[in-house]
JSON list of C-alpha atoms in Angstrom, two decimals:
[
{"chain": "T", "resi": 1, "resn": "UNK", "atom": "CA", "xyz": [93.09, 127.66, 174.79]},
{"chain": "T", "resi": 2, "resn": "UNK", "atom": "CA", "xyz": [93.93, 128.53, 171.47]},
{"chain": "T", "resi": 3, "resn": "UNK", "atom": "CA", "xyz": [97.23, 130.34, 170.14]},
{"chain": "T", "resi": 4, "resn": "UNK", "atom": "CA", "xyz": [98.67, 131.74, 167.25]},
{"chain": "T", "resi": 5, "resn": "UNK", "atom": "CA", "xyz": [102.13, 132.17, 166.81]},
{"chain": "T", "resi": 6, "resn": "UNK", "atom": "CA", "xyz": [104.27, 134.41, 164.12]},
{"chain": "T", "resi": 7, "resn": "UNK", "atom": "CA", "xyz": [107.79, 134.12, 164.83]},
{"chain": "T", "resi": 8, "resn": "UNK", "atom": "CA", "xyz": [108.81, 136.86, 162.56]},
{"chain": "T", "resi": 9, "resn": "UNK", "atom": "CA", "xyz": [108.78, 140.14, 163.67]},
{"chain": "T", "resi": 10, "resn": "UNK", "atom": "CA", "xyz": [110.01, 141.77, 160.30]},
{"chain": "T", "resi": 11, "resn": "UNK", "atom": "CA", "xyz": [110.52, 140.30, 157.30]},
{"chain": "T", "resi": 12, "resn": "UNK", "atom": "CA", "xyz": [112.57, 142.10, 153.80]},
{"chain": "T", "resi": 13, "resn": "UNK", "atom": "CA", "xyz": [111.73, 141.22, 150.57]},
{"chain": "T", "resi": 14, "resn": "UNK", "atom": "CA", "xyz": [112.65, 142.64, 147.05]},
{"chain": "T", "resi": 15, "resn": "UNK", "atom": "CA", "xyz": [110.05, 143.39, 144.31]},
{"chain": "T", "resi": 16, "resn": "UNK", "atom": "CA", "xyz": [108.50, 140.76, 142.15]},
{"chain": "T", "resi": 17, "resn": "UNK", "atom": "CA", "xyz": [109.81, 138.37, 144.48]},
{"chain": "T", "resi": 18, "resn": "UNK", "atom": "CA", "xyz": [108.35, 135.70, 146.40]},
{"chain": "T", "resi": 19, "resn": "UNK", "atom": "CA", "xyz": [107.88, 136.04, 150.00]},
{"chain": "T", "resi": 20, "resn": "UNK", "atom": "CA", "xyz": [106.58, 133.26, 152.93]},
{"chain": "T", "resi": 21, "resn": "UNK", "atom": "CA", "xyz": [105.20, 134.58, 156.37]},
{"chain": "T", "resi": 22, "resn": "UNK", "atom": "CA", "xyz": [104.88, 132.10, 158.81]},
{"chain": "T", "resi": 23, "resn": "UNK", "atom": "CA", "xyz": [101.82, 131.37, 161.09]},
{"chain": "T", "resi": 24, "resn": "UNK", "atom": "CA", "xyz": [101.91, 128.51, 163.84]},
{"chain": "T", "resi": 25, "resn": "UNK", "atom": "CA", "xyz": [98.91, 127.58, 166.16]},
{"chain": "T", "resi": 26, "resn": "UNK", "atom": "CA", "xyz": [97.68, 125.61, 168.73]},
{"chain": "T", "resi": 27, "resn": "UNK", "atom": "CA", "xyz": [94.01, 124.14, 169.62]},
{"chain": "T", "resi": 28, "resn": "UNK", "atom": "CA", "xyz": [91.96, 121.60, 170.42]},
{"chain": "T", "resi": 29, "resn": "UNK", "atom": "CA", "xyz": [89.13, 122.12, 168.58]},
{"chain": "T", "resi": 30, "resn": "UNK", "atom": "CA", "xyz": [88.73, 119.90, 165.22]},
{"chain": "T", "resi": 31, "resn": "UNK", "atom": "CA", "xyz": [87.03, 122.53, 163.98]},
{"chain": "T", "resi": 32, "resn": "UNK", "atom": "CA", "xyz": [88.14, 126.06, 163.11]},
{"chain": "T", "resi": 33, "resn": "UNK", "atom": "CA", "xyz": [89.09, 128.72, 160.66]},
{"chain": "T", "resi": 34, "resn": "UNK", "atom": "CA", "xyz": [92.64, 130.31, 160.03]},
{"chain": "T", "resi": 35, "resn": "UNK", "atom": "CA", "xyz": [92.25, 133.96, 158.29]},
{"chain": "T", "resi": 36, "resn": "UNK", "atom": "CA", "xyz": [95.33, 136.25, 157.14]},
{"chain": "T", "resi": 37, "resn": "UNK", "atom": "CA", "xyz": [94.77, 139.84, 157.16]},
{"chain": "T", "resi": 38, "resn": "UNK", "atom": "CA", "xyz": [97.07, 142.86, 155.90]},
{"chain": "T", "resi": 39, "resn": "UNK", "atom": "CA", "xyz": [97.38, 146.06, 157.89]},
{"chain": "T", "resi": 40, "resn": "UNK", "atom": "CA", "xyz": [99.20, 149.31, 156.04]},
{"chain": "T", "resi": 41, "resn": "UNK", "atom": "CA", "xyz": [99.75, 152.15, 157.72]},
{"chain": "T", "resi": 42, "resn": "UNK", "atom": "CA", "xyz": [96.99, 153.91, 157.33]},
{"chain": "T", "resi": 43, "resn": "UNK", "atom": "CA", "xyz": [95.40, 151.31, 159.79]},
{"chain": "T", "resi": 44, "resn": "UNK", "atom": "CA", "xyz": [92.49, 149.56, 158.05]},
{"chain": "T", "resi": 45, "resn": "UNK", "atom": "CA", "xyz": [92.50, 145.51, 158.43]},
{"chain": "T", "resi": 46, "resn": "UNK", "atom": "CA", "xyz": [91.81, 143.99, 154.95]},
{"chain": "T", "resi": 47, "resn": "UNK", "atom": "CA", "xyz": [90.87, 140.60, 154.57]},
{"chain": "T", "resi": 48, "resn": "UNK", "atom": "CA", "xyz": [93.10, 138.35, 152.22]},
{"chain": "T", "resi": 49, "resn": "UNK", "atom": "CA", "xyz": [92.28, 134.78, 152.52]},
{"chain": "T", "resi": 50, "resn": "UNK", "atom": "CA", "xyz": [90.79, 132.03, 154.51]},
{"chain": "T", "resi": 51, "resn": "UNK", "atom": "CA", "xyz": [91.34, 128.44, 155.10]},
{"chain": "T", "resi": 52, "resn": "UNK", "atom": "CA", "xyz": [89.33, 126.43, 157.04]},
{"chain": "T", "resi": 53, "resn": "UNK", "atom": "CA", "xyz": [90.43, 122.76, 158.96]},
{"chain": "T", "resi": 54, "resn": "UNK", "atom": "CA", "xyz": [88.61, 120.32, 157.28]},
{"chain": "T", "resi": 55, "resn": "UNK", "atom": "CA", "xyz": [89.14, 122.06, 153.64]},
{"chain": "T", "resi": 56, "resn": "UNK", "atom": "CA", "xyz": [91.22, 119.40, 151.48]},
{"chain": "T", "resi": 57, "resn": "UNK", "atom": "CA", "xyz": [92.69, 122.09, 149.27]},
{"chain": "T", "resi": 58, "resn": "UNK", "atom": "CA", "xyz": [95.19, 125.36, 150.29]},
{"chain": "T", "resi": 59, "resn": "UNK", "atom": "CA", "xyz": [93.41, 128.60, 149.69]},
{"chain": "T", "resi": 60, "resn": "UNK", "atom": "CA", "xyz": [94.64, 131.10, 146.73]},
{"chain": "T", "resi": 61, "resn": "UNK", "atom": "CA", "xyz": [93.32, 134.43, 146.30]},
{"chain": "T", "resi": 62, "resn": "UNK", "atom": "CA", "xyz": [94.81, 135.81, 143.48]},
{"chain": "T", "resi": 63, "resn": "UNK", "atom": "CA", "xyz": [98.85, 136.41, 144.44]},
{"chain": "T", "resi": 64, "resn": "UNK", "atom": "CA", "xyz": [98.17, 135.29, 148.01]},
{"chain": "T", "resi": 65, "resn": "UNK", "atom": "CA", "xyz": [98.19, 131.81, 148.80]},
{"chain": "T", "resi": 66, "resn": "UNK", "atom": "CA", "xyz": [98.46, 129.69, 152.09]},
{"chain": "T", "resi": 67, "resn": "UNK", "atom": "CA", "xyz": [100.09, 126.76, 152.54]},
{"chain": "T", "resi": 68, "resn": "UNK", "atom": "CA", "xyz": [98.25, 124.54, 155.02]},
{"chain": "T", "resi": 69, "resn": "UNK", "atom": "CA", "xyz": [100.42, 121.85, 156.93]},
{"chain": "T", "resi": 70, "resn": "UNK", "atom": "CA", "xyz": [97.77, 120.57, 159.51]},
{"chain": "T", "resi": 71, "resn": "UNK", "atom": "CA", "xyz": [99.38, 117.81, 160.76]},
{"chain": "T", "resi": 72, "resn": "UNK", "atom": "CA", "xyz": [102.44, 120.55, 161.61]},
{"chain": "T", "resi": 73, "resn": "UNK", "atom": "CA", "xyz": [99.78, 123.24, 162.82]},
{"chain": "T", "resi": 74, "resn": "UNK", "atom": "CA", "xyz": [101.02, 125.44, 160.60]},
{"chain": "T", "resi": 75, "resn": "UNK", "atom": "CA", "xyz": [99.24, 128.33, 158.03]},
{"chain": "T", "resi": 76, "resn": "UNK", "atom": "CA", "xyz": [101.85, 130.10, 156.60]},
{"chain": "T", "resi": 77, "resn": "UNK", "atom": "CA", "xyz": [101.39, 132.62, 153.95]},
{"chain": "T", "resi": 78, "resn": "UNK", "atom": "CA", "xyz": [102.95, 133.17, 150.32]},
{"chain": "T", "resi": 79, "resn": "UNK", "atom": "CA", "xyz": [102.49, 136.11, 148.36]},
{"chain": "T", "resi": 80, "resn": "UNK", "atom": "CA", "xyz": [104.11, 135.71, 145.13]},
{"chain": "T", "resi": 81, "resn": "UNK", "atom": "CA", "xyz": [105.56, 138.83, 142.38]},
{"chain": "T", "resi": 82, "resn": "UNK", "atom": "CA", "xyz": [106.00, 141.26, 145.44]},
{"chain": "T", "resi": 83, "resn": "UNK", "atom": "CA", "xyz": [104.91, 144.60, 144.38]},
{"chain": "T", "resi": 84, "resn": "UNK", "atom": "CA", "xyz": [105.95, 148.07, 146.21]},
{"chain": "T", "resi": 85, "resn": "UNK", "atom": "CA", "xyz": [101.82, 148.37, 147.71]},
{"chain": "T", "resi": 86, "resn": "UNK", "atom": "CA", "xyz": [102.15, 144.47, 149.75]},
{"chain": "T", "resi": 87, "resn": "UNK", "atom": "CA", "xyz": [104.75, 146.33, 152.46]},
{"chain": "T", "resi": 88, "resn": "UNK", "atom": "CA", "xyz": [102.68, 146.45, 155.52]},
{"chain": "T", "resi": 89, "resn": "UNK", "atom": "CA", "xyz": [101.79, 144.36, 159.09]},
{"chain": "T", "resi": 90, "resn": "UNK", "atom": "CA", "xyz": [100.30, 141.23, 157.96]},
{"chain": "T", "resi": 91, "resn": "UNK", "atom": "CA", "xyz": [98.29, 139.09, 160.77]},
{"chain": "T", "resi": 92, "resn": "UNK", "atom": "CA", "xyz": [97.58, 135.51, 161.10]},
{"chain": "T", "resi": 93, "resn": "UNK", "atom": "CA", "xyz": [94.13, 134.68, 163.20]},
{"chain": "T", "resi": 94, "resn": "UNK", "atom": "CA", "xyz": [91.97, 131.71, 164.03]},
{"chain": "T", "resi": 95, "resn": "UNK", "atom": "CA", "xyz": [88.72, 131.72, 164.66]},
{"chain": "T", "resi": 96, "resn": "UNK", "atom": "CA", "xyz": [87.52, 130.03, 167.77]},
{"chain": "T", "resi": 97, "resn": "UNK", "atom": "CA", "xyz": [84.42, 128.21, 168.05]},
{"chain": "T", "resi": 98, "resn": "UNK", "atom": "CA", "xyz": [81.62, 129.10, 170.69]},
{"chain": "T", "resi": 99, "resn": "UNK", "atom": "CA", "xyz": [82.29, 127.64, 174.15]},
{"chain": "T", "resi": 100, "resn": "UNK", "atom": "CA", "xyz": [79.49, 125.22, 175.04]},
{"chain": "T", "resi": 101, "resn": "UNK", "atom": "CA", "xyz": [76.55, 126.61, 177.05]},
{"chain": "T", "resi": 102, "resn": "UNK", "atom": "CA", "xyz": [78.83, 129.79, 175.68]},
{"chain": "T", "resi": 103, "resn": "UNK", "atom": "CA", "xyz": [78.38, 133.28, 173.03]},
{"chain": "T", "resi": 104, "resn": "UNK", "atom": "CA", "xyz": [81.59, 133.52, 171.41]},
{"chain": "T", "resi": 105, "resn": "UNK", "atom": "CA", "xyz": [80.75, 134.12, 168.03]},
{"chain": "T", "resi": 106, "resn": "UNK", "atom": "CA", "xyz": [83.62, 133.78, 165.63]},
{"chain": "T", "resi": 107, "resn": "UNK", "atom": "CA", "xyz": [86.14, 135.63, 167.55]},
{"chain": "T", "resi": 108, "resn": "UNK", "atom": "CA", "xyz": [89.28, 135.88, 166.79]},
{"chain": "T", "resi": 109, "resn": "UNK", "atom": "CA", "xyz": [92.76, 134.93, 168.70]},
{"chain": "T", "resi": 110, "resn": "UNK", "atom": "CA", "xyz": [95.85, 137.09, 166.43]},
{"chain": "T", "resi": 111, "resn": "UNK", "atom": "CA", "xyz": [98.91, 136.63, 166.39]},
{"chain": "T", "resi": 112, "resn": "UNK", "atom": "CA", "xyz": [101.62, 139.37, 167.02]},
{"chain": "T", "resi": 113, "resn": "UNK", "atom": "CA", "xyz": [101.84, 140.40, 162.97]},
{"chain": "T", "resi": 114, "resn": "UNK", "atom": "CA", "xyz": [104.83, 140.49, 160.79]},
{"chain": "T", "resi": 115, "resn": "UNK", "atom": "CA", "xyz": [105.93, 143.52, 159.10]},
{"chain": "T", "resi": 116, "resn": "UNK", "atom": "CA", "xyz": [106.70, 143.26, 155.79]},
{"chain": "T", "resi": 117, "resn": "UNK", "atom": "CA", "xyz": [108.98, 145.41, 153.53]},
{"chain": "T", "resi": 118, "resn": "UNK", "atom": "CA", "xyz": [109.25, 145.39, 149.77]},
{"chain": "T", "resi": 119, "resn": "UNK", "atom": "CA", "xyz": [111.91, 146.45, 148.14]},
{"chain": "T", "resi": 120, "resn": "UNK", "atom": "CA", "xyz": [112.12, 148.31, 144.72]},
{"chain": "H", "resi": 1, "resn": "UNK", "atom": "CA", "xyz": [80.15, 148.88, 147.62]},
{"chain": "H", "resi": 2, "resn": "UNK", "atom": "CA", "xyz": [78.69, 147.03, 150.79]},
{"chain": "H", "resi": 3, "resn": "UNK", "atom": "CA", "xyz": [81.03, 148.11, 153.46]},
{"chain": "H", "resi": 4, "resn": "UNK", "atom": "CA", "xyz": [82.10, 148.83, 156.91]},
{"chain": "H", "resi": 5, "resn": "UNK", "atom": "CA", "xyz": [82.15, 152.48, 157.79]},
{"chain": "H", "resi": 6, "resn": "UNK", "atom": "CA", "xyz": [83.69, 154.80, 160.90]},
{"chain": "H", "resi": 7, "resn": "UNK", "atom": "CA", "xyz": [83.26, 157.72, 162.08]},
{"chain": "H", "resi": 8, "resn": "UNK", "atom": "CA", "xyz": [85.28, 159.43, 162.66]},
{"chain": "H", "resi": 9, "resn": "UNK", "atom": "CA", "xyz": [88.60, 158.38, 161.35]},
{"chain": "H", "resi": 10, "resn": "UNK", "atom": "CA", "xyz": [90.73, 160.96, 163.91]},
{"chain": "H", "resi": 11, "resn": "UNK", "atom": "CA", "xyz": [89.08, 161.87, 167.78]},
{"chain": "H", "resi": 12, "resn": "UNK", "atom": "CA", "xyz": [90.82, 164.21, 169.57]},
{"chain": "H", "resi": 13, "resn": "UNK", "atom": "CA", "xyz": [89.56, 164.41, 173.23]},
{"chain": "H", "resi": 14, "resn": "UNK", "atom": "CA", "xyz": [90.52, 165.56, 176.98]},
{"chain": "H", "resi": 15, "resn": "UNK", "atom": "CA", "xyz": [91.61, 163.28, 179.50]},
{"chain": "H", "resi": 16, "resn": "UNK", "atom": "CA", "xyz": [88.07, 162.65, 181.20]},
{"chain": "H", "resi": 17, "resn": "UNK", "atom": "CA", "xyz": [86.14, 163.95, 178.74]},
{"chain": "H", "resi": 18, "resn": "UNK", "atom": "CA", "xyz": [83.59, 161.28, 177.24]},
{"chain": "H", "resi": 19, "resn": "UNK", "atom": "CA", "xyz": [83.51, 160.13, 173.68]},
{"chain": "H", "resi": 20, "resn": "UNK", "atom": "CA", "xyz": [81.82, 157.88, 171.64]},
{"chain": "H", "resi": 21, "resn": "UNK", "atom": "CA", "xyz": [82.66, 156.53, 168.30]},
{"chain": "H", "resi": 22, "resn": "UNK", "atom": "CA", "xyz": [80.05, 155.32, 165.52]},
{"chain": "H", "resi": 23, "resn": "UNK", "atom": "CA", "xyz": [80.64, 152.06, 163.39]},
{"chain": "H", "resi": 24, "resn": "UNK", "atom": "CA", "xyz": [77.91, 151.84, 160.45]},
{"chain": "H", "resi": 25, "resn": "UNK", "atom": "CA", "xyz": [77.66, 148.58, 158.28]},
{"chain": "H", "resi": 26, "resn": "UNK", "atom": "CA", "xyz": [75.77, 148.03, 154.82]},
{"chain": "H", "resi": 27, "resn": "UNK", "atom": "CA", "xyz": [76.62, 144.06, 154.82]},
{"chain": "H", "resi": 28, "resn": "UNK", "atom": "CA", "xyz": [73.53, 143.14, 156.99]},
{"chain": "H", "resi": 29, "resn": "UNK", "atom": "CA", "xyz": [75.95, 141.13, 159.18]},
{"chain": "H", "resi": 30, "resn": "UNK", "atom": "CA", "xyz": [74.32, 139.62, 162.48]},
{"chain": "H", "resi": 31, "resn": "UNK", "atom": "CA", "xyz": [77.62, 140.13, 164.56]},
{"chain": "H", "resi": 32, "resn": "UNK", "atom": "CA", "xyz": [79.73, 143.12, 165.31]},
{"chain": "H", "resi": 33, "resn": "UNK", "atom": "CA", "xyz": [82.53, 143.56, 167.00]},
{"chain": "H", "resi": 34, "resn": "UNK", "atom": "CA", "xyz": [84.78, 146.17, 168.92]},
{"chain": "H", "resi": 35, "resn": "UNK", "atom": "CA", "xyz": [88.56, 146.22, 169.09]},
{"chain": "H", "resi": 36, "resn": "UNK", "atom": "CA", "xyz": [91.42, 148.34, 170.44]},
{"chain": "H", "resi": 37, "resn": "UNK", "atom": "CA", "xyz": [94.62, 148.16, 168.50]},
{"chain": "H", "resi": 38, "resn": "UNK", "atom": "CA", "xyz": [97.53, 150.06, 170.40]},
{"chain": "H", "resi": 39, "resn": "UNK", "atom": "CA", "xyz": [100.68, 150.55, 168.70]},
{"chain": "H", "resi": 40, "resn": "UNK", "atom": "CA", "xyz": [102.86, 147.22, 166.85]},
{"chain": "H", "resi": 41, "resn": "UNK", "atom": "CA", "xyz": [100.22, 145.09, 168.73]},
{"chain": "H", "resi": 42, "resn": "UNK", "atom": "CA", "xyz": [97.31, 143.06, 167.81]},
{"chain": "H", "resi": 43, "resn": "UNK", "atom": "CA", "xyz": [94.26, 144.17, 168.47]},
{"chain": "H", "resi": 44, "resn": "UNK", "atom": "CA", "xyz": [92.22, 143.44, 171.58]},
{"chain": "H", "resi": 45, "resn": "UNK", "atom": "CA", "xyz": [88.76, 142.15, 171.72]},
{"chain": "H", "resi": 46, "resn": "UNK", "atom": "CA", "xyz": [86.59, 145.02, 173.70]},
{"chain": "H", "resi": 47, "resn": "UNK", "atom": "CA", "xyz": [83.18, 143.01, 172.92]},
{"chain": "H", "resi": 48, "resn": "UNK", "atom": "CA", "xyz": [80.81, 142.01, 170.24]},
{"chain": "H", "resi": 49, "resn": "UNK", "atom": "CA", "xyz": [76.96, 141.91, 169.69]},
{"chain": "H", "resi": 50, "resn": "UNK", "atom": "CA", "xyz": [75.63, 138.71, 168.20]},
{"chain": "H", "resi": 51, "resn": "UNK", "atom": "CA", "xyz": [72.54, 140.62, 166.60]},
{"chain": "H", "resi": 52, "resn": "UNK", "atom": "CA", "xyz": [70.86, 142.29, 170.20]},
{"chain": "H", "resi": 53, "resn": "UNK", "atom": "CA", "xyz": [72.80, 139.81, 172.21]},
{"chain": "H", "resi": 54, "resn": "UNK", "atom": "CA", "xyz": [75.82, 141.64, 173.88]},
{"chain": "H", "resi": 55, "resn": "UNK", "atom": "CA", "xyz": [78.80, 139.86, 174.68]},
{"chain": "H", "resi": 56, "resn": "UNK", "atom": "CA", "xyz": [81.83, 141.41, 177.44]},
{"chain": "H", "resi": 57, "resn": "UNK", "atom": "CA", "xyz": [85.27, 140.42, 177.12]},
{"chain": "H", "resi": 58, "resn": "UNK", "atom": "CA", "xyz": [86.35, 139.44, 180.40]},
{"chain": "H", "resi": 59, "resn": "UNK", "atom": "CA", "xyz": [89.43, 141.96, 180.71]},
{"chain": "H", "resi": 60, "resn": "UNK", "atom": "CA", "xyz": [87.24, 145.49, 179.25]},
{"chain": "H", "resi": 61, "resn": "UNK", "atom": "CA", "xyz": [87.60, 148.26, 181.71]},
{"chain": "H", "resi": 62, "resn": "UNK", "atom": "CA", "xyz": [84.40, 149.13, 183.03]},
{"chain": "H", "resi": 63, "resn": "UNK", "atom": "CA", "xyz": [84.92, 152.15, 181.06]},
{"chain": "H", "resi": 64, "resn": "UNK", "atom": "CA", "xyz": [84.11, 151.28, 177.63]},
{"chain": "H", "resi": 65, "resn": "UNK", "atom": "CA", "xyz": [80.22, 150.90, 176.98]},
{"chain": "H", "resi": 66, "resn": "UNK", "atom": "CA", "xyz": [78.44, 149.91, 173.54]},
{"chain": "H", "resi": 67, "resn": "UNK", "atom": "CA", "xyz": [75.27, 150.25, 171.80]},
{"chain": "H", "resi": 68, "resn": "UNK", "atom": "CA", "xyz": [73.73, 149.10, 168.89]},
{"chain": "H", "resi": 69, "resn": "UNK", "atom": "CA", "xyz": [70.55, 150.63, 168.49]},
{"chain": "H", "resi": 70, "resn": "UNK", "atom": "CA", "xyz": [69.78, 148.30, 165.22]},
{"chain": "H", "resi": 71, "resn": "UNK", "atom": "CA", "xyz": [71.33, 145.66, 162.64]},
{"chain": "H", "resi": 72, "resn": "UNK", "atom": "CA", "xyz": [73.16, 148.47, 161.21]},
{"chain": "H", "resi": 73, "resn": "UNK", "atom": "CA", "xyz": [75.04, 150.81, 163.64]},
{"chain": "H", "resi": 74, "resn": "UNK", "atom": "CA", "xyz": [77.09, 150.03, 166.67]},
{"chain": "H", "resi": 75, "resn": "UNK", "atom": "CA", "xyz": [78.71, 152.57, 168.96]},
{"chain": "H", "resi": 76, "resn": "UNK", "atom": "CA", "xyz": [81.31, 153.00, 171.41]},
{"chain": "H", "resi": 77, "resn": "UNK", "atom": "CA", "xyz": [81.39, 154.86, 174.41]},
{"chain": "H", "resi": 78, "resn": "UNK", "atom": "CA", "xyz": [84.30, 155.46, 176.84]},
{"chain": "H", "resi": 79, "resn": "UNK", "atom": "CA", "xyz": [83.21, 157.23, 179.57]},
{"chain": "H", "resi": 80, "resn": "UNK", "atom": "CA", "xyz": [86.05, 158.68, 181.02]},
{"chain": "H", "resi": 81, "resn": "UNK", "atom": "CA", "xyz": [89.06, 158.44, 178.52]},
{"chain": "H", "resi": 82, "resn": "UNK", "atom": "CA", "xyz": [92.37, 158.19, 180.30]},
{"chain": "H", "resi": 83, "resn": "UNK", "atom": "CA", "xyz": [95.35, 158.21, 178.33]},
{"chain": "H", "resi": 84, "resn": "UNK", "atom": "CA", "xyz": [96.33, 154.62, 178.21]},
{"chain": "H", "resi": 85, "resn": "UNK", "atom": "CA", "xyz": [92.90, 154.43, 176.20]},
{"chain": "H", "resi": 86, "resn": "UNK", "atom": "CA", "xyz": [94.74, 156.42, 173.24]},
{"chain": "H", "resi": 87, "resn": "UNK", "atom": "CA", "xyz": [94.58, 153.91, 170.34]},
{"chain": "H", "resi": 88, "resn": "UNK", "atom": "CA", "xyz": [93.39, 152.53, 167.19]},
{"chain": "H", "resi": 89, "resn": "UNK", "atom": "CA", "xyz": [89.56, 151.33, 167.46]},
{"chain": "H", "resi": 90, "resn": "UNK", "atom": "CA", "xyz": [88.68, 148.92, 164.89]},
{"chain": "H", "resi": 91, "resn": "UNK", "atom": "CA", "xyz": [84.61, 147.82, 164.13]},
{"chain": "H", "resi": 92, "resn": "UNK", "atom": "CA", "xyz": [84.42, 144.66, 162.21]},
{"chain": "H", "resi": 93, "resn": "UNK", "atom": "CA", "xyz": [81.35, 142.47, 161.35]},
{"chain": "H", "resi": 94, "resn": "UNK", "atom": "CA", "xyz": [80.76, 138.87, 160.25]},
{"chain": "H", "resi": 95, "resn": "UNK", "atom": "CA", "xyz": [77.99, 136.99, 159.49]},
{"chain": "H", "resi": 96, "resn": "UNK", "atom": "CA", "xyz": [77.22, 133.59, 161.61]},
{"chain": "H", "resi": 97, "resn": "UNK", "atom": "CA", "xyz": [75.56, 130.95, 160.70]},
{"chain": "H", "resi": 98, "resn": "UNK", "atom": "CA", "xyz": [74.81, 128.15, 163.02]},
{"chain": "H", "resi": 99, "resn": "UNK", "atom": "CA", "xyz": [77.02, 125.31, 162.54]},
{"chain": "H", "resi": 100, "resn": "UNK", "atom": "CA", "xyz": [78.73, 127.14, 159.70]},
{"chain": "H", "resi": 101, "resn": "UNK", "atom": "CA", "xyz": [82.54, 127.11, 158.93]},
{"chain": "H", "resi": 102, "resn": "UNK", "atom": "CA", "xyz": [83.24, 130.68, 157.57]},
{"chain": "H", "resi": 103, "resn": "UNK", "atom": "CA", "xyz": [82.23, 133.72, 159.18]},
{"chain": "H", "resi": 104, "resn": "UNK", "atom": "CA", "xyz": [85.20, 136.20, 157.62]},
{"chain": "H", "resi": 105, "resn": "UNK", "atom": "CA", "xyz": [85.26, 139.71, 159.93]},
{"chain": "H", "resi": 106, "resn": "UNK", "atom": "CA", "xyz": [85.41, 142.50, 157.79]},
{"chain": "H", "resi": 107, "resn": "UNK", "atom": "CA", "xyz": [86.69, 145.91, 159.20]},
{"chain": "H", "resi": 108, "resn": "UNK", "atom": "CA", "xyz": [86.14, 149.37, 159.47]},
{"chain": "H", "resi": 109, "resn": "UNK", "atom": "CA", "xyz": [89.31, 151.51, 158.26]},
{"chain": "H", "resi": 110, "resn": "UNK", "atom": "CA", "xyz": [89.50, 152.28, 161.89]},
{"chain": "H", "resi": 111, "resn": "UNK", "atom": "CA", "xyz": [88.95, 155.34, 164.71]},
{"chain": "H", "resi": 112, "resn": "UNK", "atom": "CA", "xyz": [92.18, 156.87, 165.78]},
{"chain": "H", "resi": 113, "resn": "UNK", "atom": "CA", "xyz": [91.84, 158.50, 169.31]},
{"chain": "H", "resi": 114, "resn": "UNK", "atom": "CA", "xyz": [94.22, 160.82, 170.93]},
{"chain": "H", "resi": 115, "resn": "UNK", "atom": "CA", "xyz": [93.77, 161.57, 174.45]},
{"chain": "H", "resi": 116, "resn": "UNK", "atom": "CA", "xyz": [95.10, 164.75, 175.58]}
]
């Protein structure tokens, strides 16, 4: 079964600073997908970046980055020059592969979120 | 914009009283998907449709139904709304590929219902 872990519930950070949210998992599958996604308060789940297991490279999407360890099992995110608009819920996810003989398309497994506050 | 679109963004209703809520997508993704988000949680898996294909979570109340009449809409129905079903409902879509590695969901800005 998979899991995704985020072992920080809240998380404080100042403007234009640098900030790391952290994003453990578990699975057996060789192959899968790790997403981050920010939630504000107005509810809407945006998409920020991907990284899939067999890319060689972390993924950067403009400020965000993710810093793959997969030998740790770990996805953590860094979003770098903080800015006022990044406080929110940010969730870690994996994608799990169809079951055999199964139809699991791309769902996801979340983890619990970490809210983030920035600072002025 | 290509785009993910619900309607509507605040349902009141009455306990009992049946509601659906409409999910609309302009991305011409194969797969879309039905969640419940209930407050500081993550949200749940209700089900997803894999173009006709419909797919149950194991743990969905009997409660919740969906449709999707065509590529572009999907809808969901809660028969009789109790108010432990008061929560954030979140549409998303993705496209699959077949032995594909990236299949990024996309969501809807989200129905919140009220259940009086």
């Amino acid at each position: 079964a998979q899991k995704i872990t985020q072992t920080q519930p809240g998380m404080f950070v100042q403007e234009k600073e640098a900030v790391t949210l952290d994003c453990t998992y578990d699975t057996s599958d060789p192959s899968y997908g790790l997403f981050w996604y920010k939630q504000p308060s107005s509810g809407e789940m945006i998409f920020l970046i991907y990284q899939g297991s067999y890319d060689q490279q972390n993924a950067t999407e403009g400020r965000y980055s993710l810093n793959f360890q997969k030998a740790r099992k770990s996805a953590n995110l860094v979003i770098s020059a903080s800015q006022l608009g990044d406080s929110a819920m940010y969730f870690c996810a994996m994608r799990t592969l169809p079951e055999a003989g199964g139809t699991s398309y791309g769902k996801l497994t979340f983890g619990q979120g970490t809210i983030l506050t920035v600072h002025p | 914009d290509a785009m993910v679109i619900q309607n509507p963004r605040y349902q009141v209703t009455q306990f009992g009283k049946p509601v659906t809520l409409s999910c609309s997508q302009t991305l011409n993704h194969n797969v879309m998907y039905w969640y419940q988000q209930k407050s500081s949680q993550a949200p749940k898996l209700l089900f997803h449709y894999y173009d006709k294909d419909f797919n149950n979570e194991a743990d969905t109340p009997d409660n919740f139904q969906s449709r999707r009449p065509n590529t572009s809409f999907c809808f969901l129905d809660i028969r009789s709304p109790g108010l432990g079903d008061a929560a954030m409902y979140l549409c998303a879509t993705s496209r699959f590929i077949s032995g594909g590695s990236e299949d990024t969901q996309y969501f809807g800005p989200g129905t919140r219902l009220t259940v009086l």
